[in-house]
């Protein structure tokens, strides 16, 4: 958890100037709505890349999955982080729930083919929408950071907020 806080501080320091416009726009709004600005940072490569979008635009800006929230897929992704893709895939394709996993895997791969590797679920996105409202009420800009998580294909999604007044 401490490493996540350190990473967030580094990202904010690195991208503060880029984030300032979103902070100013947020401060100039009198009420929260789905057009409120949010910031998405892709920190999987260096230098990190920042995208400013609206609350409504997050599922278009971040590949979002319909199946990543399924318990079986969550188990697979956890196992993937532990042993790697090949071994985890072999275990799940030959496990007790192989048929159901194969269905989910096909959907997941279709999603990845259509929009890129999904990094979070629609329920994660919905939670972030609620967080952005709470952040707005506190004068904070809601942010998402997608980071590397060990293996080249693994990632983590961090959500945080930054004082909009400090940014602008």
mmCIF file of C-alpha atoms in Angstrom:
data_model
loop_
_atom_site.group_PDB
_atom_site.id
_atom_site.type_symbol
_atom_site.label_atom_id
_atom_site.label_comp_id
_atom_site.label_asym_id
_atom_site.label_seq_id
_atom_site.Cartn_x
_atom_site.Cartn_y
_atom_site.Cartn_z
ATOM 1 C CA UNK A 1 0.000 0.000 0.000
ATOM 2 C CA UNK A 2 2.839 2.393 0.821
ATOM 3 C CA UNK A 3 4.372 1.742 -2.615
ATOM 4 C CA UNK A 4 1.041 2.748 -4.204
ATOM 5 C CA UNK A 5 1.058 6.033 -2.261
ATOM 6 C CA UNK A 6 4.612 6.709 -3.384
ATOM 7 C CA UNK A 7 3.728 5.936 -7.005
ATOM 8 C CA UNK A 8 0.685 8.247 -6.865
ATOM 9 C CA UNK A 9 2.847 11.068 -5.468
ATOM 10 C CA UNK A 10 5.400 10.532 -8.235
ATOM 11 C CA UNK A 11 2.710 10.560 -10.929
ATOM 12 C CA UNK A 12 1.121 13.732 -9.563
ATOM 13 C CA UNK A 13 4.506 15.453 -9.423
ATOM 14 C CA UNK A 14 5.408 14.294 -12.935
ATOM 15 C CA UNK A 15 2.058 15.229 -14.509
ATOM 16 C CA UNK A 16 0.871 18.189 -12.430
ATOM 17 C CA UNK A 17 1.175 20.678 -15.294
ATOM 18 C CA UNK A 18 -0.767 18.351 -17.617
ATOM 19 C CA UNK A 19 -3.450 17.820 -14.962
ATOM 20 C CA UNK A 20 -3.874 21.520 -14.176
ATOM 21 C CA UNK A 21 -6.382 22.197 -16.963
ATOM 22 C CA UNK A 22 -8.689 19.463 -15.637
ATOM 23 C CA UNK A 23 -8.329 20.938 -12.140
ATOM 24 C CA UNK A 24 -9.301 24.406 -13.385
ATOM 25 C CA UNK A 25 -12.265 23.021 -15.303
ATOM 26 C CA UNK A 26 -13.466 21.141 -12.225
ATOM 27 C CA UNK A 27 -13.152 24.239 -10.031
ATOM 28 C CA UNK A 28 -15.241 26.239 -12.504
ATOM 29 C CA UNK A 29 -18.158 23.810 -12.308
ATOM 30 C CA UNK A 30 -20.968 24.551 -9.873
ATOM 31 C CA UNK A 31 -22.430 21.045 -9.830
ATOM 32 C CA UNK A 32 -21.277 17.516 -10.490
ATOM 33 C CA UNK A 33 -22.528 15.717 -13.583
ATOM 34 C CA UNK A 34 -21.266 13.113 -16.036
ATOM 35 C CA UNK A 35 -19.359 15.813 -17.953
ATOM 36 C CA UNK A 36 -17.064 16.556 -14.992
ATOM 37 C CA UNK A 37 -13.407 16.054 -15.882
ATOM 38 C CA UNK A 38 -11.385 13.104 -14.661
ATOM 39 C CA UNK A 39 -7.807 12.115 -15.384
ATOM 40 C CA UNK A 40 -6.557 8.723 -16.524
ATOM 41 C CA UNK A 41 -2.846 8.005 -16.300
ATOM 42 C CA UNK A 42 -1.258 5.084 -18.108
ATOM 43 C CA UNK A 43 1.878 4.452 -16.078
ATOM 44 C CA UNK A 44 2.711 1.080 -17.634
ATOM 45 C CA UNK A 45 5.400 2.707 -19.797
ATOM 46 C CA UNK A 46 7.796 5.569 -19.250
ATOM 47 C CA UNK A 47 7.040 8.372 -19.617
ATOM 48 C CA UNK A 48 3.563 8.062 -18.186
ATOM 49 C CA UNK A 49 0.750 9.213 -20.439
ATOM 50 C CA UNK A 50 -2.197 11.253 -19.164
ATOM 51 C CA UNK A 51 -5.629 11.522 -20.755
ATOM 52 C CA UNK A 52 -8.253 13.999 -19.642
ATOM 53 C CA UNK A 53 -11.808 12.813 -20.187
ATOM 54 C CA UNK A 54 -15.197 13.141 -18.568
ATOM 55 C CA UNK A 55 -16.833 10.828 -16.064
ATOM 56 C CA UNK A 56 -19.041 9.627 -18.930
ATOM 57 C CA UNK A 57 -15.977 8.917 -21.077
ATOM 58 C CA UNK A 58 -14.046 6.600 -18.785
ATOM 59 C CA UNK A 59 -15.345 3.335 -20.248
ATOM 60 C CA UNK A 60 -14.395 4.569 -23.700
ATOM 61 C CA UNK A 61 -10.938 5.647 -22.570
ATOM 62 C CA UNK A 62 -10.170 2.500 -20.558
ATOM 63 C CA UNK A 63 -10.794 -0.994 -21.904
ATOM 64 C CA UNK A 64 -13.631 -2.290 -19.733
ATOM 65 C CA UNK A 65 -14.723 -5.917 -19.384
ATOM 66 C CA UNK A 66 -18.093 -7.593 -18.917
ATOM 67 C CA UNK A 67 -16.528 -10.784 -17.507
ATOM 68 C CA UNK A 68 -13.477 -9.717 -15.520
ATOM 69 C CA UNK A 69 -15.666 -9.483 -12.394
ATOM 70 C CA UNK A 70 -16.813 -13.101 -12.630
ATOM 71 C CA UNK A 71 -15.380 -15.037 -9.640
ATOM 72 C CA UNK A 72 -13.885 -17.670 -11.932
ATOM 73 C CA UNK A 73 -12.090 -15.010 -14.001
ATOM 74 C CA UNK A 74 -10.909 -13.261 -10.830
ATOM 75 C CA UNK A 75 -9.467 -16.589 -9.642
ATOM 76 C CA UNK A 76 -7.780 -17.096 -12.980
ATOM 77 C CA UNK A 77 -6.266 -13.610 -12.973
ATOM 78 C CA UNK A 78 -4.969 -14.109 -9.445
ATOM 79 C CA UNK A 79 -3.434 -17.428 -10.431
ATOM 80 C CA UNK A 80 -2.010 -15.787 -13.560
ATOM 81 C CA UNK A 81 -0.148 -13.303 -11.340
ATOM 82 C CA UNK A 82 1.224 -16.167 -9.249
ATOM 83 C CA UNK A 83 2.392 -18.641 -11.913
ATOM 84 C CA UNK A 84 2.189 -16.908 -15.285
ATOM 85 C CA UNK A 85 -0.194 -17.097 -18.211
ATOM 86 C CA UNK A 86 0.637 -20.515 -19.655
ATOM 87 C CA UNK A 87 0.432 -22.461 -16.413
ATOM 88 C CA UNK A 88 -2.700 -20.665 -15.177
ATOM 89 C CA UNK A 89 -4.470 -21.131 -18.515
ATOM 90 C CA UNK A 90 -3.610 -24.833 -18.567
ATOM 91 C CA UNK A 91 -4.924 -25.295 -15.015
ATOM 92 C CA UNK A 92 -8.227 -23.525 -15.702
ATOM 93 C CA UNK A 93 -8.822 -25.109 -19.117
ATOM 94 C CA UNK A 94 -8.445 -28.550 -17.515
ATOM 95 C CA UNK A 95 -9.992 -27.805 -14.110
ATOM 96 C CA UNK A 96 -13.359 -28.704 -12.668
ATOM 97 C CA UNK A 97 -15.012 -25.616 -14.221
ATOM 98 C CA UNK A 98 -13.241 -25.851 -17.579
ATOM 99 C CA UNK A 99 -16.398 -25.468 -19.682
ATOM 100 C CA UNK A 100 -17.545 -22.295 -17.893
ATOM 101 C CA UNK A 101 -14.009 -20.921 -17.894
ATOM 102 C CA UNK A 102 -13.689 -21.548 -21.651
ATOM 103 C CA UNK A 103 -16.872 -19.484 -22.221
ATOM 104 C CA UNK A 104 -15.551 -16.631 -20.099
ATOM 105 C CA UNK A 105 -12.129 -16.861 -21.713
ATOM 106 C CA UNK A 106 -13.678 -16.561 -25.188
ATOM 107 C CA UNK A 107 -15.621 -13.439 -24.153
ATOM 108 C CA UNK A 108 -12.531 -11.956 -22.500
ATOM 109 C CA UNK A 109 -10.453 -12.557 -25.636
ATOM 110 C CA UNK A 110 -13.165 -11.042 -27.840
ATOM 111 C CA UNK A 111 -13.168 -7.957 -25.609
ATOM 112 C CA UNK A 112 -9.369 -7.752 -25.799
ATOM 113 C CA UNK A 113 -9.476 -8.073 -29.583
ATOM 114 C CA UNK A 114 -12.129 -5.361 -29.944
ATOM 115 C CA UNK A 115 -10.917 -2.775 -27.439
ATOM 116 C CA UNK A 116 -7.540 -3.850 -26.090
ATOM 117 C CA UNK A 117 -6.708 -5.780 -22.956
ATOM 118 C CA UNK A 118 -9.445 -4.995 -20.394
ATOM 119 C CA UNK A 119 -8.048 -3.400 -17.254
ATOM 120 C CA UNK A 120 -11.188 -3.227 -15.142
ATOM 121 C CA UNK A 121 -14.864 -4.165 -15.008
ATOM 122 C CA UNK A 122 -18.045 -2.210 -15.545
ATOM 123 C CA UNK A 123 -18.705 -2.420 -11.790
ATOM 124 C CA UNK A 124 -15.248 -0.922 -11.137
ATOM 125 C CA UNK A 125 -16.174 1.912 -13.510
ATOM 126 C CA UNK A 126 -19.511 2.435 -11.706
ATOM 127 C CA UNK A 127 -17.704 2.639 -8.358
ATOM 128 C CA UNK A 128 -15.361 5.225 -9.830
ATOM 129 C CA UNK A 129 -18.319 7.311 -11.011
ATOM 130 C CA UNK A 130 -19.572 7.421 -7.412
ATOM 131 C CA UNK A 131 -16.061 8.255 -6.206
ATOM 132 C CA UNK A 132 -15.850 11.132 -8.684
ATOM 133 C CA UNK A 133 -19.040 12.645 -7.212
ATOM 134 C CA UNK A 134 -17.611 12.416 -3.709
ATOM 135 C CA UNK A 135 -14.329 13.907 -4.934
ATOM 136 C CA UNK A 136 -16.173 16.785 -6.613
ATOM 137 C CA UNK A 137 -18.007 17.547 -3.361
ATOM 138 C CA UNK A 138 -14.581 17.800 -1.671
ATOM 139 C CA UNK A 139 -12.990 19.961 -4.413
ATOM 140 C CA UNK A 140 -10.892 17.021 -5.605
ATOM 141 C CA UNK A 141 -10.142 15.851 -9.147
ATOM 142 C CA UNK A 142 -10.820 12.096 -9.454
ATOM 143 C CA UNK A 143 -7.971 10.170 -11.083
ATOM 144 C CA UNK A 144 -7.209 6.660 -12.298
ATOM 145 C CA UNK A 145 -3.731 5.219 -12.779
ATOM 146 C CA UNK A 146 -3.070 1.999 -14.660
ATOM 147 C CA UNK A 147 0.257 0.565 -13.568
ATOM 148 C CA UNK A 148 2.423 -2.461 -14.255
ATOM 149 C CA UNK A 149 2.036 -5.282 -11.779
ATOM 150 C CA UNK A 150 5.004 -7.601 -12.045
ATOM 151 C CA UNK A 151 4.614 -9.614 -15.265
ATOM 152 C CA UNK A 152 4.640 -7.698 -18.537
ATOM 153 C CA UNK A 153 0.918 -8.339 -19.163
ATOM 154 C CA UNK A 154 -0.291 -7.847 -15.588
ATOM 155 C CA UNK A 155 -1.545 -4.493 -14.367
ATOM 156 C CA UNK A 156 -3.084 -2.757 -11.380
ATOM 157 C CA UNK A 157 -5.657 0.028 -11.347
ATOM 158 C CA UNK A 158 -5.324 2.709 -8.689
ATOM 159 C CA UNK A 159 -7.917 5.381 -8.037
ATOM 160 C CA UNK A 160 -7.082 8.547 -6.143
ATOM 161 C CA UNK A 161 -7.875 12.245 -6.059
ATOM 162 C CA UNK A 162 -5.940 15.504 -6.119
ATOM 163 C CA UNK A 163 -6.991 18.877 -4.759
ATOM 164 C CA UNK A 164 -8.235 20.811 -7.809
ATOM 165 C CA UNK A 165 -7.144 24.131 -6.278
ATOM 166 C CA UNK A 166 -3.592 22.874 -5.823
ATOM 167 C CA UNK A 167 -3.475 21.715 -9.449
ATOM 168 C CA UNK A 168 -4.638 25.033 -10.840
#
